Tab-separated table of C-alpha atoms and ligand atoms in Angstrom:
chain	number	residue	atom	x	y	z
A	5	MET	CA	44.004	148.535	-71.849
A	6	TYR	CA	40.270	147.871	-72.206
A	7	GLU	CA	37.730	146.635	-69.718
A	8	GLY	CA	36.841	143.018	-69.007
A	9	ALA	CA	35.322	141.144	-71.908
A	10	VAL	CA	36.835	143.295	-74.661
A	11	GLN	CA	40.342	142.862	-73.309
A	12	ASP	CA	39.764	139.112	-72.813
A	13	LEU	CA	38.800	138.833	-76.481
A	14	ILE	CA	41.830	140.860	-77.605
A	15	ASP	CA	44.082	138.640	-75.466
A	16	GLU	CA	42.604	135.434	-76.922
A	17	LEU	CA	42.832	136.678	-80.516
A	18	GLY	CA	46.416	137.785	-79.876
A	19	ARG	CA	47.338	134.185	-79.085
A	20	LEU	CA	46.492	133.099	-82.656
A	21	PRO	CA	49.405	132.587	-85.073
A	22	GLY	CA	50.162	135.654	-87.160
A	23	VAL	CA	47.856	137.939	-85.172
A	24	GLY	CA	49.769	140.782	-83.525
A	25	PRO	CA	48.327	143.123	-80.856
A	26	LYS	CA	47.090	145.648	-83.440
A	27	SER	CA	45.319	143.009	-85.529
A	28	ALA	CA	43.790	141.477	-82.387
A	29	GLN	CA	42.372	144.854	-81.459
A	30	ARG	CA	41.039	145.438	-84.987
A	31	ILE	CA	39.340	142.012	-85.114
A	32	ALA	CA	37.855	142.474	-81.624
A	33	PHE	CA	36.260	145.808	-82.557
A	34	HIS	CA	35.088	144.373	-85.853
A	35	LEU	CA	33.315	141.588	-83.934
A	36	LEU	CA	31.808	144.110	-81.512
A	37	ALA	CA	30.244	145.935	-84.457
A	38	THR	CA	29.046	142.719	-86.160
A	39	ASP	CA	25.477	141.341	-86.038
A	40	ALA	CA	24.897	138.781	-83.286
A	41	ALA	CA	23.851	136.190	-85.926
A	42	ASP	CA	27.171	136.510	-87.771
A	43	VAL	CA	29.144	136.158	-84.554
A	44	ARG	CA	27.056	133.093	-83.677
A	45	ARG	CA	28.050	131.452	-86.983
A	46	LEU	CA	31.718	131.990	-86.107
A	47	VAL	CA	31.200	130.551	-82.627
A	48	ASP	CA	29.385	127.530	-84.129
A	49	ALA	CA	32.182	126.943	-86.633
A	50	LEU	CA	34.776	126.984	-83.823
A	51	THR	CA	32.709	124.644	-81.664
A	52	GLU	CA	32.029	122.246	-84.573
A	53	VAL	CA	35.655	121.999	-85.640
A	54	LYS	CA	36.722	121.051	-82.112
A	55	ALA	CA	33.851	118.579	-81.732
A	56	ARG	CA	34.032	116.856	-85.143
A	57	VAL	CA	37.562	117.096	-86.457
A	58	GLN	CA	40.318	114.874	-85.178
A	59	PHE	CA	43.687	113.731	-86.482
A	60	CYS	CA	43.996	110.557	-88.588
A	61	GLU	CA	45.501	107.816	-86.446
A	62	THR	CA	47.604	106.585	-89.383
A	63	CYS	CA	48.990	109.724	-91.012
A	64	GLY	CA	48.154	112.625	-88.688
A	65	ASN	CA	46.111	114.509	-91.301
A	66	VAL	CA	42.844	116.141	-90.243
A	67	ALA	CA	39.963	113.679	-90.357
A	68	GLU	CA	36.293	113.489	-89.445
A	69	SER	CA	36.707	109.896	-88.250
A	70	ALA	CA	39.608	107.748	-87.003
A	71	THR	CA	41.020	107.555	-90.555
A	72	CYS	CA	41.329	110.436	-93.025
A	73	ARG	CA	39.921	110.389	-96.581
A	74	VAL	CA	43.323	109.763	-98.191
A	75	CYS	CA	44.217	106.805	-95.945
A	76	ALA	CA	40.740	105.335	-96.434
A	77	ASP	CA	40.925	105.552	-100.252
A	78	PRO	CA	41.696	102.054	-101.675
A	79	ARG	CA	42.692	103.569	-105.062
A	80	ARG	CA	45.715	105.263	-103.515
A	81	SER	CA	49.049	103.464	-103.387
A	82	ASP	CA	50.419	102.224	-100.056
A	83	GLU	CA	53.907	102.049	-101.549
A	84	VAL	CA	54.715	105.759	-101.593
A	85	ILE	CA	54.467	108.071	-98.600
A	86	CYS	CA	54.803	111.836	-98.894
A	87	VAL	CA	56.030	113.417	-95.658
A	88	VAL	CA	54.807	116.948	-94.922
A	89	GLU	CA	54.920	119.293	-91.945
A	90	GLU	CA	51.261	120.259	-91.547
A	91	PRO	CA	47.792	119.191	-92.742
A	92	LYS	CA	47.638	122.365	-94.886
A	93	ASP	CA	50.549	120.975	-96.925
A	94	VAL	CA	48.424	117.901	-97.755
A	95	VAL	CA	45.834	120.271	-99.202
A	96	ALA	CA	48.500	122.092	-101.260
A	97	ILE	CA	49.840	118.821	-102.719
A	98	GLU	CA	46.368	117.407	-103.362
A	99	ARG	CA	45.637	120.496	-105.461
A	100	THR	CA	48.458	119.569	-107.874
A	101	ARG	CA	46.831	116.151	-108.573
A	102	GLU	CA	50.366	114.773	-109.076
A	103	PHE	CA	50.425	112.433	-106.113
A	104	ARG	CA	48.497	109.171	-105.736
A	105	GLY	CA	50.164	107.740	-102.629
A	106	LYS	CA	49.586	108.320	-98.940
A	107	TYR	CA	50.797	111.055	-96.601
A	108	HIS	CA	52.513	111.376	-93.261
A	109	VAL	CA	52.062	114.621	-91.332
A	110	LEU	CA	54.935	115.358	-88.929
A	111	GLY	CA	53.226	118.137	-86.997
A	112	GLY	CA	56.045	120.631	-87.594
A	113	ALA	CA	59.764	120.711	-88.388
A	114	ILE	CA	62.962	120.387	-86.388
A	115	ASN	CA	63.664	123.826	-84.929
A	116	PRO	CA	66.335	124.051	-82.204
A	117	LEU	CA	65.583	127.745	-81.576
A	118	GLU	CA	62.044	126.848	-80.553
A	119	ASN	CA	63.066	123.622	-78.808
A	120	VAL	CA	61.394	121.388	-81.383
A	121	GLY	CA	63.412	118.192	-81.737
A	122	PRO	CA	62.781	114.899	-83.581
A	123	ASP	CA	60.949	113.478	-80.544
A	124	ASP	CA	58.365	116.271	-80.750
A	125	LEU	CA	57.394	115.234	-84.298
A	126	ARG	CA	55.528	112.153	-85.518
A	127	ILE	CA	58.756	110.473	-86.650
A	128	SER	CA	58.453	107.239	-84.644
A	129	GLU	CA	54.968	106.804	-86.167
A	130	LEU	CA	56.534	107.197	-89.625
A	131	MET	CA	59.201	104.603	-88.857
A	132	ALA	CA	56.474	102.207	-87.680
A	133	ARG	CA	54.703	102.612	-91.033
A	134	LEU	CA	57.901	101.688	-92.881
A	135	ALA	CA	58.589	98.590	-90.791
A	136	ASP	CA	56.676	95.970	-92.817
A	137	GLY	CA	58.412	96.732	-96.133
A	138	THR	CA	55.292	97.801	-98.090
A	139	VAL	CA	56.584	101.328	-98.595
A	140	THR	CA	59.243	101.586	-101.328
A	141	GLU	CA	59.597	105.370	-101.573
A	142	VAL	CA	59.353	108.242	-99.110
A	143	ILE	CA	59.021	111.687	-100.680
A	144	ILE	CA	60.072	114.405	-98.255
A	145	ALA	CA	58.028	117.540	-98.887
A	146	THR	CA	58.934	119.650	-95.887
A	147	ASP	CA	58.964	123.432	-96.349
A	148	PRO	CA	61.770	125.011	-98.441
A	149	ASN	CA	63.354	126.788	-95.442
A	150	VAL	CA	66.094	126.082	-92.882
A	151	GLU	CA	63.882	124.011	-90.561
A	152	GLY	CA	62.369	122.050	-93.446
A	153	GLU	CA	65.825	121.265	-94.866
A	154	ALA	CA	67.136	120.180	-91.448
A	155	THR	CA	64.145	117.879	-91.048
A	156	ALA	CA	64.617	116.440	-94.545
A	157	THR	CA	68.307	115.725	-93.863
A	158	TYR	CA	67.489	114.085	-90.533
A	159	LEU	CA	64.805	111.884	-92.100
A	160	SER	CA	66.888	110.833	-95.100
A	161	ARG	CA	69.710	109.687	-92.789
A	162	LEU	CA	67.224	107.754	-90.701
A	163	ILE	CA	65.262	106.145	-93.540
A	164	GLY	CA	67.966	105.656	-96.187
A	165	PRO	CA	69.624	102.674	-94.443
A	166	MET	CA	66.267	100.844	-94.355
A	167	GLY	CA	66.469	100.241	-98.097
A	168	VAL	CA	63.636	102.655	-98.865
A	169	THR	CA	64.191	105.230	-101.613
A	170	VAL	CA	64.122	108.727	-100.144
A	171	SER	CA	63.453	111.660	-102.444
A	172	ARG	CA	63.153	115.390	-101.948
A	173	LEU	CA	61.054	117.814	-103.979
A	174	ALA	CA	63.021	119.503	-106.784
A	175	SER	CA	64.296	123.021	-106.262
A	176	GLY	CA	62.354	125.871	-107.813
A	177	LEU	CA	60.025	126.313	-104.876
A	178	PRO	CA	60.103	129.748	-103.284
A	179	VAL	CA	62.990	129.454	-100.807
A	180	GLY	CA	62.328	130.417	-97.211
A	181	GLY	CA	58.579	130.118	-97.536
A	182	ASP	CA	55.882	127.598	-96.831
A	183	LEU	CA	54.976	124.823	-99.227
A	184	GLU	CA	51.450	126.203	-99.356
A	185	TYR	CA	52.655	129.447	-100.967
A	186	ALA	CA	53.858	127.615	-104.072
A	187	ASP	CA	51.349	127.644	-106.918
A	188	GLU	CA	49.995	124.320	-108.198
A	189	VAL	CA	52.095	124.247	-111.367
A	190	THR	CA	55.362	124.945	-109.523
A	191	LEU	CA	54.578	122.432	-106.817
A	192	GLY	CA	53.507	119.840	-109.392
A	193	ARG	CA	56.789	120.304	-111.264
A	194	ALA	CA	58.792	120.049	-108.038
A	195	PHE	CA	57.009	116.757	-107.430
A	196	GLU	CA	57.716	115.337	-110.863
A	197	GLY	CA	61.348	116.462	-110.706
A	198	ARG	CA	62.005	115.111	-107.237
A	199	ARG	CA	65.527	113.857	-106.673
A	200	VAL	CA	66.670	110.805	-104.763
A	201	VAL	CA	68.634	111.766	-101.659
A	202	GLY	CA	69.153	108.411	-99.970
A	203	GLY	CA	68.262	104.735	-99.924
B	24	LIG	ZN1	45.382	109.537	-92.877
């Protein structure tokens, strides 16, 4: 539709999650009209995040070294692991200040329609963390939607027989949405009221 560089930018922006063709076009023209210094700051932020940020080798959370802040914190319990879909869910749960254990980030949820199966998630890494018997409870905090529920069911069947208590966040979270959309109080309550589903 447009020439060269402008169309390239629109195409790249359109690849981002949640950005449709109209939004991509609007952002591209916004950037065209923006001061060079402001655009440079955006470019620097993108470059920095790719250069500095990696994924924690233990839990899969975002980290600025091999281990994330939560895994490196000796005050946090090694006996409870909270399983979430994405690093942004760690942030949402940390905001509630209800949880003092460690996390495990799956990298998504089981979704047959998009060809995401258990092998595409960090499930074998989770099982490896449970192997030495230190962990006594796994709290499954996948999103309150179909994919999140399917993932929770799969995990509870897998982990339950290992003698580890498996719990799921209490209902009351906005159904069909992302964990991150729940406010801190609701999410905190769902945490406190978690119910045992296996083990
Ligand atoms: Zn970690």
